[in-house]
mmCIF file of C-alpha atoms in Angstrom:
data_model
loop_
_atom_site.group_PDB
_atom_site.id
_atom_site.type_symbol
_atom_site.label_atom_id
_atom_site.label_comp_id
_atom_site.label_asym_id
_atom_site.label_seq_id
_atom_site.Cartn_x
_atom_site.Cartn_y
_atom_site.Cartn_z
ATOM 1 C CA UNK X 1037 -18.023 6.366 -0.253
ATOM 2 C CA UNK X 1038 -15.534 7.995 2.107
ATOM 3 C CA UNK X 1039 -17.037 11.194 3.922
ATOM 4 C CA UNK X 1040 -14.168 13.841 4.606
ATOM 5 C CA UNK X 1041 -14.586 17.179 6.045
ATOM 6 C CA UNK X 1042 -11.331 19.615 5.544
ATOM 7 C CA UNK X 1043 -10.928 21.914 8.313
ATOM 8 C CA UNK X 1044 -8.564 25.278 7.375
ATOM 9 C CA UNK X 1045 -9.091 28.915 8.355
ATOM 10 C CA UNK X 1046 -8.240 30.015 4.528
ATOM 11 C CA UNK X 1047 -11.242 29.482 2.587
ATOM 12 C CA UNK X 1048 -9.193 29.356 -0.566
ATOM 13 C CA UNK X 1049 -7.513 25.656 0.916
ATOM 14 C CA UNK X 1050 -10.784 24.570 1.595
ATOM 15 C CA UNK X 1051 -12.150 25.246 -1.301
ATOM 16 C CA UNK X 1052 -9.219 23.523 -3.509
ATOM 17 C CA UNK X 1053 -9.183 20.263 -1.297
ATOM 18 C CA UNK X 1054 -12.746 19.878 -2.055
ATOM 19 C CA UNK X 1055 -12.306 20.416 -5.571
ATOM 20 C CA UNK X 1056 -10.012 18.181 -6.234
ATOM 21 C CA UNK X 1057 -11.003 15.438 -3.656
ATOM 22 C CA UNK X 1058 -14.677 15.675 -4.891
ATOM 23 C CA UNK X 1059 -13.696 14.569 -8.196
ATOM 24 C CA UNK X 1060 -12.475 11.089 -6.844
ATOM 25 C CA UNK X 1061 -15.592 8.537 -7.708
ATOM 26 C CA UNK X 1062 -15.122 7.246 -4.104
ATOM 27 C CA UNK X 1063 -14.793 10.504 -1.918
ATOM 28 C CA UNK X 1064 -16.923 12.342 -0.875
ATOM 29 C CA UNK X 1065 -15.983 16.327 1.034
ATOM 30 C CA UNK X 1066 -19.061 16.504 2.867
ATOM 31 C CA UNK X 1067 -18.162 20.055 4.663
ATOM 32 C CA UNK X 1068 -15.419 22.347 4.727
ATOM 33 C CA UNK X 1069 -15.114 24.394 7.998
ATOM 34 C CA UNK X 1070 -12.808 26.815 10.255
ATOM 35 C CA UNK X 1071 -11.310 25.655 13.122
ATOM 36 C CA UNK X 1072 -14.199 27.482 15.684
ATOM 37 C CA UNK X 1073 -16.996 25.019 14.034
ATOM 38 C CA UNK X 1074 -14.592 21.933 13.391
ATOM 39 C CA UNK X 1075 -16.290 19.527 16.137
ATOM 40 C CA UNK X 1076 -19.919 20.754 15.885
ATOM 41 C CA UNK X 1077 -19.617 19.924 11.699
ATOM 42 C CA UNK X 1078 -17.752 16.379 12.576
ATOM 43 C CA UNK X 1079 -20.669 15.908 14.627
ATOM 44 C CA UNK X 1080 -23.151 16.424 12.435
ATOM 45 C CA UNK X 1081 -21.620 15.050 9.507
ATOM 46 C CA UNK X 1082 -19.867 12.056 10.761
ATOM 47 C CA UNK X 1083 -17.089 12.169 8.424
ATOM 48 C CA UNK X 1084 -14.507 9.144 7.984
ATOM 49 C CA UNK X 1085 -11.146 11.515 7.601
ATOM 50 C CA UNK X 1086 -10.856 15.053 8.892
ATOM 51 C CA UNK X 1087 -8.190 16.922 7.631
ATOM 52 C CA UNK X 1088 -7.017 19.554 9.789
ATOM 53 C CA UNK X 1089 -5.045 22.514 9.284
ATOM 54 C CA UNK X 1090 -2.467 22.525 12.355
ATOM 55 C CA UNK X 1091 -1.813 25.792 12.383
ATOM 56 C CA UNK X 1092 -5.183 27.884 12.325
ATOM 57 C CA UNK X 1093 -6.035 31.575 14.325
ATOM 58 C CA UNK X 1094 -9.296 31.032 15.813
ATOM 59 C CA UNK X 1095 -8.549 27.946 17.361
ATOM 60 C CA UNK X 1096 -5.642 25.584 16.610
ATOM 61 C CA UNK X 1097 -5.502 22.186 15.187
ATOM 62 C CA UNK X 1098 -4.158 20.693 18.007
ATOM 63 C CA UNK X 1099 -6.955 21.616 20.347
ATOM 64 C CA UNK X 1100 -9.294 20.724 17.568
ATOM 65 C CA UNK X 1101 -7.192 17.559 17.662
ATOM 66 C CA UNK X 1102 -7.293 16.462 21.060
ATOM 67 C CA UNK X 1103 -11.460 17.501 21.300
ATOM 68 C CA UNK X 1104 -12.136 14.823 17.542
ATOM 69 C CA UNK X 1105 -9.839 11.858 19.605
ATOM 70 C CA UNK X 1106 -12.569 12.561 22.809
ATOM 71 C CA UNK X 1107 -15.609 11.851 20.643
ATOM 72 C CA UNK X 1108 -17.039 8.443 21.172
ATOM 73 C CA UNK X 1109 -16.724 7.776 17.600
ATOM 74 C CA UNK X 1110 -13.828 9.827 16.316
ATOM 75 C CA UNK X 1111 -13.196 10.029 12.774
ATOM 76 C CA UNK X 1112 -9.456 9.566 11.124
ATOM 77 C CA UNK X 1113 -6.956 12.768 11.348
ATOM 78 C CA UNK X 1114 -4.595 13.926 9.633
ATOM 79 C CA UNK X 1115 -2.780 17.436 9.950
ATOM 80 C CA UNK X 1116 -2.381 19.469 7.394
ATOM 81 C CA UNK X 1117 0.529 22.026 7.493
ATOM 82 C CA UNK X 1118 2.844 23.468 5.293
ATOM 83 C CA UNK X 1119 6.076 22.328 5.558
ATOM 84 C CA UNK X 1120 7.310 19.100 6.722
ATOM 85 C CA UNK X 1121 9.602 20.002 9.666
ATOM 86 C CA UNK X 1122 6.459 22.091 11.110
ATOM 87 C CA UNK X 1123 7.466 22.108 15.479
ATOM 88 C CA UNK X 1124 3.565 20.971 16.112
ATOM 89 C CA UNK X 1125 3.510 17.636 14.257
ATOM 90 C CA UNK X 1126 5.125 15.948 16.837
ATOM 91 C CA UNK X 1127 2.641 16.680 19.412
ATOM 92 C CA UNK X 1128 -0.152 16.159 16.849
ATOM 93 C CA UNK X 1129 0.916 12.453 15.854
ATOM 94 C CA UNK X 1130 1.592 11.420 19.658
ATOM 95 C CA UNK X 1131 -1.962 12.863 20.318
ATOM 96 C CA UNK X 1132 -3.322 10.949 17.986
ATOM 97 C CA UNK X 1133 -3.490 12.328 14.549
ATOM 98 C CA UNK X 1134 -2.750 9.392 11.832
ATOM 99 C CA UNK X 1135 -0.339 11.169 9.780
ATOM 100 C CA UNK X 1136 0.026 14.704 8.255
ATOM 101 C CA UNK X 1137 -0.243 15.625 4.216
ATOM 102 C CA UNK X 1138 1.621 18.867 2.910
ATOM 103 C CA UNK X 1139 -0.668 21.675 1.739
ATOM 104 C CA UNK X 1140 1.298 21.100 -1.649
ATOM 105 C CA UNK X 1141 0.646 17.793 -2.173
ATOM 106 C CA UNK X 1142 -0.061 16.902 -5.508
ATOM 107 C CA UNK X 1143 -3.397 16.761 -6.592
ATOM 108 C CA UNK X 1144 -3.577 13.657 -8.190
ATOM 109 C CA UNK X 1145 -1.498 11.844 -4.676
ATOM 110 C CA UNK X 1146 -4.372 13.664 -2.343
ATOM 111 C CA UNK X 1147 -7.268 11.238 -3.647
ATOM 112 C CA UNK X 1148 -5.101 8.354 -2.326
ATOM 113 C CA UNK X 1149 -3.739 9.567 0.718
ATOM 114 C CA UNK X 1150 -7.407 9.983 2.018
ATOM 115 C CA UNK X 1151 -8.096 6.156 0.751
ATOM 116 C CA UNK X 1152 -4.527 5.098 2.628
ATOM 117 C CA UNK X 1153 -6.720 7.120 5.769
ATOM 118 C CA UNK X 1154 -9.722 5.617 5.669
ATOM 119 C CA UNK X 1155 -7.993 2.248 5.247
ATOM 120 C CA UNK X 1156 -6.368 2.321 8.791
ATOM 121 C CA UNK X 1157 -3.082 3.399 6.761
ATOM 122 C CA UNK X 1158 -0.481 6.134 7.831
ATOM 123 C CA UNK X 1159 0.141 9.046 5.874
ATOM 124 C CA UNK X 1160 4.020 10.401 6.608
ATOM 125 C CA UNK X 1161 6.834 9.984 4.102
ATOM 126 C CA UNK X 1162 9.939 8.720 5.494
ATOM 127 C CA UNK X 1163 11.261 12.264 3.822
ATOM 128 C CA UNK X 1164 8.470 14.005 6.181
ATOM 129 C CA UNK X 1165 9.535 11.886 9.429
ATOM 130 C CA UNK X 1166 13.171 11.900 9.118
ATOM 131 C CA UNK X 1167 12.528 16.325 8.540
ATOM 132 C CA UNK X 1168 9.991 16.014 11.713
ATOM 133 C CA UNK X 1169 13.072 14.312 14.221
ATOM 134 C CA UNK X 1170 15.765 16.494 12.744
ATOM 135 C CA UNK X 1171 13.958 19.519 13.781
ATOM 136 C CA UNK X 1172 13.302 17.895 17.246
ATOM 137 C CA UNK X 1173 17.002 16.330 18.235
ATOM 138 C CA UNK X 1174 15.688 16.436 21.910
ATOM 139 C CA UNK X 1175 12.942 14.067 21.314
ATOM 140 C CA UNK X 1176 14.720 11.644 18.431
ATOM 141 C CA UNK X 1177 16.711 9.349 20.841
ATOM 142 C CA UNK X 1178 14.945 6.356 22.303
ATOM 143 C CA UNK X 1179 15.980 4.804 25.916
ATOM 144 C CA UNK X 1180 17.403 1.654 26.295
ATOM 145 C CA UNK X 1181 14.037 -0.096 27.222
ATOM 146 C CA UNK X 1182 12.446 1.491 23.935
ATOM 147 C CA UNK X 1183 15.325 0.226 22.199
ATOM 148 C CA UNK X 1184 14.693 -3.165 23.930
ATOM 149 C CA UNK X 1185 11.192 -3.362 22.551
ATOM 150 C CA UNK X 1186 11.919 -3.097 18.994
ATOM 151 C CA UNK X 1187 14.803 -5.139 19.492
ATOM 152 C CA UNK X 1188 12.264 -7.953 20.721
ATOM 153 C CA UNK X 1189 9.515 -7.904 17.663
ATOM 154 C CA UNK X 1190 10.028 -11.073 15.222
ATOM 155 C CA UNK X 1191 11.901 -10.688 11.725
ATOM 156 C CA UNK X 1192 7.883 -10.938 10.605
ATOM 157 C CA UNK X 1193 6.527 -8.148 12.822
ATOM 158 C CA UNK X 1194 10.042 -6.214 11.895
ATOM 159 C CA UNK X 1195 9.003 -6.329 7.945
ATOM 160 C CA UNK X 1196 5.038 -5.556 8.738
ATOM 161 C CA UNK X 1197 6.253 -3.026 10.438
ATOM 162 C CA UNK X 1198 8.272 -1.152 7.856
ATOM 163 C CA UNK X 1199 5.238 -1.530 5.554
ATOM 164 C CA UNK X 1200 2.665 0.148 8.442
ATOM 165 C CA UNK X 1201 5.509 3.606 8.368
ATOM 166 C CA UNK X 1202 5.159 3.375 4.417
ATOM 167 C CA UNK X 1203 1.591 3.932 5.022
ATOM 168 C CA UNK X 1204 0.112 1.101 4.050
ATOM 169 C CA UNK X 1205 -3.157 0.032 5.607
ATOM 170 C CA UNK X 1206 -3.825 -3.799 6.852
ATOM 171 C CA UNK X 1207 -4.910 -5.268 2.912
ATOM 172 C CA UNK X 1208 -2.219 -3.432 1.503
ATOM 173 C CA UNK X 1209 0.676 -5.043 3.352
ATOM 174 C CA UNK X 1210 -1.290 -8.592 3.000
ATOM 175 C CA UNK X 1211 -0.642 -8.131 -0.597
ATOM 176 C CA UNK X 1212 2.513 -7.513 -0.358
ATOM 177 C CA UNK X 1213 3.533 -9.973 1.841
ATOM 178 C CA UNK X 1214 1.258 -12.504 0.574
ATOM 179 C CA UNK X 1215 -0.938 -12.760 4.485
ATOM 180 C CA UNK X 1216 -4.214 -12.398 4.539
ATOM 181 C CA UNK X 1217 -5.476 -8.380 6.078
ATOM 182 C CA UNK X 1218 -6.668 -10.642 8.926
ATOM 183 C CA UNK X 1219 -3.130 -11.991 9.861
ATOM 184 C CA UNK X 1220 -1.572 -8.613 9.019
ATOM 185 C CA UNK X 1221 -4.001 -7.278 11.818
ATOM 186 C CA UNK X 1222 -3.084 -9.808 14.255
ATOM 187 C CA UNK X 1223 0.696 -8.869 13.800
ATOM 188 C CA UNK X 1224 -0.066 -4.902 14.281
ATOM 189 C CA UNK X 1225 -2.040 -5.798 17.252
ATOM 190 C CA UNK X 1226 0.917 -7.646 18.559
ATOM 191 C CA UNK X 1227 3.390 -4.836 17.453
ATOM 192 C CA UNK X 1228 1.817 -2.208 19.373
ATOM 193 C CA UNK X 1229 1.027 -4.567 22.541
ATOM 194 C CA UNK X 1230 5.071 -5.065 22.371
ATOM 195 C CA UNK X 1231 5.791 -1.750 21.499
ATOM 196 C CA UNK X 1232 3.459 -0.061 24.331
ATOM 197 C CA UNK X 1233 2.138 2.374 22.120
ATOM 198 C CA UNK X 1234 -1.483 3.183 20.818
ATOM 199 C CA UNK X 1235 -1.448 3.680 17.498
ATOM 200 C CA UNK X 1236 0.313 3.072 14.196
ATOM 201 C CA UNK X 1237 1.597 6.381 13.778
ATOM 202 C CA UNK X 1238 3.391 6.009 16.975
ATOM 203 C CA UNK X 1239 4.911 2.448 16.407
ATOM 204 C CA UNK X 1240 6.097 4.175 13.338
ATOM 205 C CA UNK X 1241 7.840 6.775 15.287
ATOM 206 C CA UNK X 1242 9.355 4.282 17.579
ATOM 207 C CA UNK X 1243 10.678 2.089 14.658
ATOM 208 C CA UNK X 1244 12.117 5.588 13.180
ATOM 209 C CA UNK X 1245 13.702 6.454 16.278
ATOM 210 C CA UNK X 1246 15.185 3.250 16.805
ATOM 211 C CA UNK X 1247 16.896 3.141 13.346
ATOM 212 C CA UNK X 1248 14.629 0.145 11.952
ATOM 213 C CA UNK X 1249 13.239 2.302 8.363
ATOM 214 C CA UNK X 1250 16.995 3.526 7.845
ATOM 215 C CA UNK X 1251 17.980 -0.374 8.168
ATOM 216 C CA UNK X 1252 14.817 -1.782 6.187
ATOM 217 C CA UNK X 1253 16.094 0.734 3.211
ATOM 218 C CA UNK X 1254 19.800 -0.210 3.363
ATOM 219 C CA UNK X 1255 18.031 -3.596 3.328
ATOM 220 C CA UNK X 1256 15.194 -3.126 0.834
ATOM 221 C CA UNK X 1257 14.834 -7.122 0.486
ATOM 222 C CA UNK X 1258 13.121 -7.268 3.929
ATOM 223 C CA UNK X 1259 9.438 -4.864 2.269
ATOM 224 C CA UNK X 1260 9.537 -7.704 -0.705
#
């Protein structure tokens, strides 16, 4: 059973997510909370995915955020916002959070995404990433060495790659690519060693920035 707790300072969000995600066989929305009691409830409830509204009153998501990641057992985060080229994602997923979900996603897509979360999987469409960097041309070029790095991954660690910024958790892309999770999880370790980054949210970035997803779709062949 996965244990979620959605986090939103409109109790009319909170109150539909748990609808709809408590009628999943295999999910469970163990408490629904405002930003102000977010970390006290993850405490005592222990939940495997938070979802987090990123943009709340009393406190906001990303401070909520960055006090989950310092638990010594934090759960899986994801932001919840409500549009895709929202200026805080950016700072959320480099802090840590493992993808965001649109407030309008559609209901029967919201049971999955929180299985793709508890999974080790990233949640953010290549429609929602692409919107993210537009909005942020500052931050969307990488340097040479960052270039460098995802120049220097194998044609294997290339194509798991592609599959970890579809979302895909560690099984997922084993099936796909006919490894076993185990090997897939020895190629993301060794992606994000060669990337220097901590997470697969941010390798994802990195491979966005660098042009690699707009390649692997001009080049659909290589996700077989």
């Amino acid at each position: 059973m996965i244990r979620v707790v959605v986090v939103d300072d409109e109790a009319l969000v909170r109150s539909g997510f748990r609808l709809i995600l408590n009628t999943a066989d295999d999910i469970d929305v163990v408490a629904t909370t405002t930003g102000a009691e977010a970390v006290d409830t993850v405490r005592r409830e222990g939940p495997d995915v938070v979802l987090l509204d990123i943009r709340m009153p009393d406190v906001d998501g990303l401070t909520v955020l960055r006090r989950l990641r310092a638990l010594p057992q934090p759960p899986v985060v994801a932001m919840l916002t409500t549009f895709d080229a929202d200026e805080y994602i950016l700072t959320a997923l480099r802090s840590g959070a493992a993808g965001f979900l649109l407030k309008d996603t559609e209901p029967e897509q919201l049971a999955q995404l929180v299985r793709t979360l508890a999974a080790g999987g990233v949640v953010m469409s290549p429609k929602a990433s692409r919107a993210v960097w537009q909005s942020h041309p500052g931050a969307a070029g990488v340097d040479d060495e960052q270039a460098a790095r995802v120049g220097r991954l194998s044609e294997r660690e290339k194509e798991v790659l592609l599959l970890v910024a579809e979302g895909l958790s560690n099984g997922e892309i084993g099936g796909r690519i006919h490894l076993s999770a185990g090997t897939v999880k020895d190629h993301v370790s060794a992606i994000l060693t060669k990337l220097r980054v901590g997470s697969r949210v941010q390798a994802a970035l990195l491979a966005q920035r660098a042009g690699l997803l707009d390649a692997g779709r001009r080049h659909p062949e290589s996700g077989r």
